[in-house]
PDB file of C-alpha atoms in Angstrom:
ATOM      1  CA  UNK A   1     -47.200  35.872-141.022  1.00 48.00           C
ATOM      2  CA  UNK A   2     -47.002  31.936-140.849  1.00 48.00           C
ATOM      3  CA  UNK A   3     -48.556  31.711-143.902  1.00 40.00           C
ATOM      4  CA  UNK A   4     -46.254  34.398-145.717  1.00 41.00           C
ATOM      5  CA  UNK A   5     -43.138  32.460-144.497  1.00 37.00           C
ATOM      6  CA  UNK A   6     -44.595  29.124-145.555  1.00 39.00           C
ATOM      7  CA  UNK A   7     -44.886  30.688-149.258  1.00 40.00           C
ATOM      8  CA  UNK A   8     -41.739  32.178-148.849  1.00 39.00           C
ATOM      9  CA  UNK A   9     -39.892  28.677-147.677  1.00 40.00           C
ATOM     10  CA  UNK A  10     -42.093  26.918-150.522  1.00 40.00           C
ATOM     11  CA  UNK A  11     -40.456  28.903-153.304  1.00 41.00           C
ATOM     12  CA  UNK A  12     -36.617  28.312-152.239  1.00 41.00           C
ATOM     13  CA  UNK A  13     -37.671  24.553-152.470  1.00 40.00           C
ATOM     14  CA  UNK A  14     -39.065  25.101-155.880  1.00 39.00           C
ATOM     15  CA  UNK A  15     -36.549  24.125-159.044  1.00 43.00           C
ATOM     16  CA  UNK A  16     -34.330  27.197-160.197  1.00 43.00           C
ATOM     17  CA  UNK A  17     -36.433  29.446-162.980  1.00 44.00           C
ATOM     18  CA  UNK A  18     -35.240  28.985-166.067  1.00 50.00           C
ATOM     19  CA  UNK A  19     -33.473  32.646-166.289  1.00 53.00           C
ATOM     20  CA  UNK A  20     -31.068  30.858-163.481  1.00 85.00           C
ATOM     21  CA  UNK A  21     -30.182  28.687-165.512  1.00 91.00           C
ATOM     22  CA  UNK A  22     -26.737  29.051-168.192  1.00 94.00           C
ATOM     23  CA  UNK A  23     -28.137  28.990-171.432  1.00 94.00           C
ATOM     24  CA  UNK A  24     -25.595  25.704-172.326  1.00 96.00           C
ATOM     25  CA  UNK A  25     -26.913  23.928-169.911  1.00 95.00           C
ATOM     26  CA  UNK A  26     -30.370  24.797-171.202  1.00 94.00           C
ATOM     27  CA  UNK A  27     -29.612  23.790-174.680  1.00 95.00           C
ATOM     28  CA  UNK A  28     -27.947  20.936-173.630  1.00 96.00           C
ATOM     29  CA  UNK A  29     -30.883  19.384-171.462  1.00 96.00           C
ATOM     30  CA  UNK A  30     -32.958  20.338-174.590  1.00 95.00           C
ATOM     31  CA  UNK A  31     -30.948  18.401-177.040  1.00 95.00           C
ATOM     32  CA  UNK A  32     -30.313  15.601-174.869  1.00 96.00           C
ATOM     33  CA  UNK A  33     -34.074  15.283-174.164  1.00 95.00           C
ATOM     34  CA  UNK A  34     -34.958  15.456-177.391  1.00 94.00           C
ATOM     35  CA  UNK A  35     -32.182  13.002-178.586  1.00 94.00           C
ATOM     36  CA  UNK A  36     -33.567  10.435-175.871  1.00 95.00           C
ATOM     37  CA  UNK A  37     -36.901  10.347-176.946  1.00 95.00           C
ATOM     38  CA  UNK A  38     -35.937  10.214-180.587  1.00 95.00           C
ATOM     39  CA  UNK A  39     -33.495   7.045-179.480  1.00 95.00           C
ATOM     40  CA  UNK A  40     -36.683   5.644-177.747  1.00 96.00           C
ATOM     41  CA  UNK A  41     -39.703   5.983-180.381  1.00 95.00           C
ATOM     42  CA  UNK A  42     -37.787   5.495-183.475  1.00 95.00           C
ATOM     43  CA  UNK A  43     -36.471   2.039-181.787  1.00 96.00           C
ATOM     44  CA  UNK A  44     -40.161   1.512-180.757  1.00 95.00           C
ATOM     45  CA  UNK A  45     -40.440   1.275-184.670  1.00 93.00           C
ATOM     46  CA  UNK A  46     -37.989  -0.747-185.115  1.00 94.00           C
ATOM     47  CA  UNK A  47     -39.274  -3.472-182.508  1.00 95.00           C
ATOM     48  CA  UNK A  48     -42.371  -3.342-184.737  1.00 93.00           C
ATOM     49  CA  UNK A  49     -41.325  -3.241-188.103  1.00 91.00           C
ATOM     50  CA  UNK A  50     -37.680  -3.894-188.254  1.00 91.00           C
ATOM     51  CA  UNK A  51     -36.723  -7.087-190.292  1.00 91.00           C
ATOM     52  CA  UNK A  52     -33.413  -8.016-189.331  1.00 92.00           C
ATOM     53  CA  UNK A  53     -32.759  -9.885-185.826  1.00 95.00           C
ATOM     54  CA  UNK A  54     -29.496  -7.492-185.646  1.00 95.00           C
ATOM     55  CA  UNK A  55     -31.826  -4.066-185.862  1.00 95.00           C
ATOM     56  CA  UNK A  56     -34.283  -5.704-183.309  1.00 95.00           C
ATOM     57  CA  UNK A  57     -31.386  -6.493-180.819  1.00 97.00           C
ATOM     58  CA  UNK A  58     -30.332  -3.003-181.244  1.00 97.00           C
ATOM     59  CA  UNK A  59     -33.670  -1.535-180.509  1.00 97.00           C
ATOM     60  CA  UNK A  60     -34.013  -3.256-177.409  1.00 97.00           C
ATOM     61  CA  UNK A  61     -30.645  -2.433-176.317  1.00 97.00           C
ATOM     62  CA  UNK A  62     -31.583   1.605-177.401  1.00 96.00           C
ATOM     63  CA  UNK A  63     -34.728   1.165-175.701  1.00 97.00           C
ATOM     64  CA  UNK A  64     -33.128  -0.530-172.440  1.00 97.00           C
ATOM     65  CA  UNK A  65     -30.218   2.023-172.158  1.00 97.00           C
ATOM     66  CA  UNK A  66     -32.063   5.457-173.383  1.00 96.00           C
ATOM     67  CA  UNK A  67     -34.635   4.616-170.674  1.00 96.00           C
ATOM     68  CA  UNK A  68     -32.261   4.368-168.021  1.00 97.00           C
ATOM     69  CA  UNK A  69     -30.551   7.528-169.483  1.00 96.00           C
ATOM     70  CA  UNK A  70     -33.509   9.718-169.241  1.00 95.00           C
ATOM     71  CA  UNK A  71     -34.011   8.363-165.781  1.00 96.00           C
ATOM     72  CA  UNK A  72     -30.724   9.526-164.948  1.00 97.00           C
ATOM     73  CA  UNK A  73     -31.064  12.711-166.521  1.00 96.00           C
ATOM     74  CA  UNK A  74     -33.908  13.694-164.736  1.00 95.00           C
ATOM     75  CA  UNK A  75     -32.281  12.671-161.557  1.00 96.00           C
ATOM     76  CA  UNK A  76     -29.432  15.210-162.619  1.00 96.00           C
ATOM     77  CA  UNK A  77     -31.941  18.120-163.051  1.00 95.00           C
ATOM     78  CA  UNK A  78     -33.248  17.331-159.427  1.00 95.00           C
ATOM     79  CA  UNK A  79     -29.778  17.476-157.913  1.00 95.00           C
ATOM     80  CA  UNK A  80     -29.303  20.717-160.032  1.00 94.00           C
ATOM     81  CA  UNK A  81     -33.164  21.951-159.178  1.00 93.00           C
ATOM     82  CA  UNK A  82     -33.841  22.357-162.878  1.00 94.00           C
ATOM     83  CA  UNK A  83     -36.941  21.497-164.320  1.00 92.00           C
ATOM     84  CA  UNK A  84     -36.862  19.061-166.754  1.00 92.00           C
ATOM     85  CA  UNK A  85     -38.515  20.084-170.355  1.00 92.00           C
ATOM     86  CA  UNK A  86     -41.278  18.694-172.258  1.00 90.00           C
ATOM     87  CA  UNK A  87     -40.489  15.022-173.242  1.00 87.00           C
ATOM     88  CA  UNK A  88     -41.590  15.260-176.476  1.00 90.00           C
ATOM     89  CA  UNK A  89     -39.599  15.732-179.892  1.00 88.00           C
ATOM     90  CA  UNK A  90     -38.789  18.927-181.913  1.00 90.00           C
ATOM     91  CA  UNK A  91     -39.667  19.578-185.496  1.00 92.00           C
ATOM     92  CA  UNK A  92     -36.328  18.366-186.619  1.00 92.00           C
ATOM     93  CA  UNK A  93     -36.917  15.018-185.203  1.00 92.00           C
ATOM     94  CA  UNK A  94     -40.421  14.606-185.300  1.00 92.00           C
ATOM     95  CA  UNK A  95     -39.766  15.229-189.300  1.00 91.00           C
ATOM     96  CA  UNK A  96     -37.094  12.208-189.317  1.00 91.00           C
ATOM     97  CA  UNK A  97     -39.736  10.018-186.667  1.00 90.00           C
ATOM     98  CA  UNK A  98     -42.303  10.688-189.608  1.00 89.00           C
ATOM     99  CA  UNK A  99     -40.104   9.927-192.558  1.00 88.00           C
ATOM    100  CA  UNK A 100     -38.864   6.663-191.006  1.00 88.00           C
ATOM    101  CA  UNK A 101     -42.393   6.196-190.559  1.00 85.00           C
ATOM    102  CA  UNK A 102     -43.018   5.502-194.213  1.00 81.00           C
ATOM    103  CA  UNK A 103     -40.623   2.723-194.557  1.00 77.00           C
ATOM    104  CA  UNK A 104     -42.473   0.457-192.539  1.00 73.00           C
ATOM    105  CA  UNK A 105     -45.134  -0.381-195.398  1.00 64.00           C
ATOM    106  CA  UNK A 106     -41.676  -0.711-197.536  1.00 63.00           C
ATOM    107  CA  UNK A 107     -38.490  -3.340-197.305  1.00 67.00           C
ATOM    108  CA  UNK A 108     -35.643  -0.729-196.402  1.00 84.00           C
ATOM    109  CA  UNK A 109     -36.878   0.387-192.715  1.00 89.00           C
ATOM    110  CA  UNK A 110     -34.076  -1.309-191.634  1.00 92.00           C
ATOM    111  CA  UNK A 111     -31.297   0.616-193.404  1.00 91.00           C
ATOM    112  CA  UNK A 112     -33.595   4.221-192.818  1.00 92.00           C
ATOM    113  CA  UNK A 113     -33.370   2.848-188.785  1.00 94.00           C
ATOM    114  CA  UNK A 114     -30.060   2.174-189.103  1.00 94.00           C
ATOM    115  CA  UNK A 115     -28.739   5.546-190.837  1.00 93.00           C
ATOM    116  CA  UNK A 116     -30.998   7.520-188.504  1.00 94.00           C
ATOM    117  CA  UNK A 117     -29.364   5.469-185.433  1.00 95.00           C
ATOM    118  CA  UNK A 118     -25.432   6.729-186.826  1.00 96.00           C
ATOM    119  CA  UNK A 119     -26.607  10.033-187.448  1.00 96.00           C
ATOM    120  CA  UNK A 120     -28.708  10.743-184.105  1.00 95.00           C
ATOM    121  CA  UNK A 121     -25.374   9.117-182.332  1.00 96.00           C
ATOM    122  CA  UNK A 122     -22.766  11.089-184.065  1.00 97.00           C
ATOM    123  CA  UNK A 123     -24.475  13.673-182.720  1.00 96.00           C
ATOM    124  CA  UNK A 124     -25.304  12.981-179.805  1.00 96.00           C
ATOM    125  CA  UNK A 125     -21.417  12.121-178.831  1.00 97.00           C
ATOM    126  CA  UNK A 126     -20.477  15.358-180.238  1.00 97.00           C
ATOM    127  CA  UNK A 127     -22.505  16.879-177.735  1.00 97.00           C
ATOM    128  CA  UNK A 128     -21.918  14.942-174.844  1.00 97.00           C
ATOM    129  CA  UNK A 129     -18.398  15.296-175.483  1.00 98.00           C
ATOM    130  CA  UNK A 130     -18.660  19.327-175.538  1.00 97.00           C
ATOM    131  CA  UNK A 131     -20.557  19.510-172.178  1.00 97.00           C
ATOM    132  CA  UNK A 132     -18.796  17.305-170.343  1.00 97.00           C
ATOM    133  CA  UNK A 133     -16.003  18.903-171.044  1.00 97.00           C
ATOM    134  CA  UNK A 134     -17.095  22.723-170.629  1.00 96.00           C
ATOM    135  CA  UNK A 135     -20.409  22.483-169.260  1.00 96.00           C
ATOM    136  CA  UNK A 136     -21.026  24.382-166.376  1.00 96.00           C
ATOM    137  CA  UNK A 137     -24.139  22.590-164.171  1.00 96.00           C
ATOM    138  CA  UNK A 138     -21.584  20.504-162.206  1.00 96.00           C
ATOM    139  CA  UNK A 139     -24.538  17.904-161.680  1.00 96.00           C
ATOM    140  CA  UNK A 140     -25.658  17.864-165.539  1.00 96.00           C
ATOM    141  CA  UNK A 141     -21.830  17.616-166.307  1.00 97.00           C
ATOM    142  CA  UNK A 142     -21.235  14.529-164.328  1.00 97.00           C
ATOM    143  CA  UNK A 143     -24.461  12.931-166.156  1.00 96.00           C
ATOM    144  CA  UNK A 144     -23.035  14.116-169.520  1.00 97.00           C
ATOM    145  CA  UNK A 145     -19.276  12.455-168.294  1.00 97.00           C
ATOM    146  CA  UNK A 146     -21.349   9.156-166.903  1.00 97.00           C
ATOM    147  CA  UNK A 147     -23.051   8.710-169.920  1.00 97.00           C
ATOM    148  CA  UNK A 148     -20.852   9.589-172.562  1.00 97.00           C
ATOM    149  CA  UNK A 149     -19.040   5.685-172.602  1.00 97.00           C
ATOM    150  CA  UNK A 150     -22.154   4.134-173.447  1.00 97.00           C
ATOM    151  CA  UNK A 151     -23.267   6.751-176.063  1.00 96.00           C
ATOM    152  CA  UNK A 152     -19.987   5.767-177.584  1.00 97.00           C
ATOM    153  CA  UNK A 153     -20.661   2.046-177.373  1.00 97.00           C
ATOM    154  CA  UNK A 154     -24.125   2.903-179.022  1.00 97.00           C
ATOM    155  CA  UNK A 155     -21.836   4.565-181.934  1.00 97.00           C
ATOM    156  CA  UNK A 156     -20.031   2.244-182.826  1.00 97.00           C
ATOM    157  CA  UNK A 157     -22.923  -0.654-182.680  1.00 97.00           C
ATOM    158  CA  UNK A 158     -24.702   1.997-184.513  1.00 96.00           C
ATOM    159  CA  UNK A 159     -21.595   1.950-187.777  1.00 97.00           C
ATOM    160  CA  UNK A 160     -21.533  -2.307-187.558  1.00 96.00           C
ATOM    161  CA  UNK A 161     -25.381  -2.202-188.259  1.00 95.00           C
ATOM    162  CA  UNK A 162     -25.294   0.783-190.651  1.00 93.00           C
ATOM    163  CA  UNK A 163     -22.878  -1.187-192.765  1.00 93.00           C
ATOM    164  CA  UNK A 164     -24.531  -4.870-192.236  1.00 91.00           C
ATOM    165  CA  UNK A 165     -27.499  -3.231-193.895  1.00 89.00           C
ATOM    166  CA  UNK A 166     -25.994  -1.495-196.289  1.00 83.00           C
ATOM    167  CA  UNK A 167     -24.683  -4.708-197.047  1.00 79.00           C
ATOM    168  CA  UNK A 168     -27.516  -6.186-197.645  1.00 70.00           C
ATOM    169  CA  UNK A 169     -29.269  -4.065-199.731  1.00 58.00           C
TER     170      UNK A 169
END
């Protein structure tokens, strides 16, 4: 009986099934994952290949802030007891990962880092600005509310070094 009540106690401590969880909040953790990782390894890149001292200040300041993001993401699911998806990257992004790829045997990775950075930031505000205003896991709300200032800070570093190297091209 001990035993039974043990199992019993174990699963209420588990995180919520996925079926428990609203399917915005779902799509949201998924996208925001995704977006994070995409932030990370394409910046990775850029530390590596990128030419310009103004795209390797932004990748360390991606790579310092998305890190602490996805720290405080998963913190979010915890408080929520949602289990945090894969961190790995879609097709959509693992296409754009592998196209920016190519440029790093050519001179323009740092314009293809630099449009990828607008474009994975426009988006990214867009979103965070949708669930933190109508997203309804309070605790995945108040990450997407937190966050949302610096994502918009990223956006607009993200337009200054889109131009500077369009600039220069």
């Amino acid at each position: 009986m001990r035993a039974i009540l043990a199992i019993i106690a174990m699963g209420f401590a588990l995180p919520v099934l996925a079926a428990d969880v609203p399917r915005q909040t779902k799509d949201f953790v998924s996208n925001a994952t995704v977006g994070n990782k995409f932030e990370i390894d394409t910046s990775e890149l850029a530390l590596k290949y990128g030419k310009s001292p103004e795209v390797q200040n932004f990748a360390h300041q991606m790579i310092t802030d998305h890190t602490k993001a996805g720290e405080d993401l998963k913190k979010a699911l915890e408080e929520a007891k949602i289990e945090p998806p894969e961190n790995a990257l879609d097709m959509t992004h693992e296409a754009k990962y592998a196209k920016l790829r190519l440029f790093t045997t050519k001179n323009g990775f740092d314009s293809a880092y630099a449009h990828d950075q607008l474009k994975a930031h426009e988006d990214a505000v867009a979103k965070f600005k949708d669930y933190a205003a109508n997203g309804p896991t309070p605790q995945v709300k108040a990450f997407a509310v937190a966050l949302l200032p610096t994502l918009e800070h990223h956006l607009a570093m993200a337009k200054d070094l889109n131009e500077k190297m369009r600039s220069h091209m």
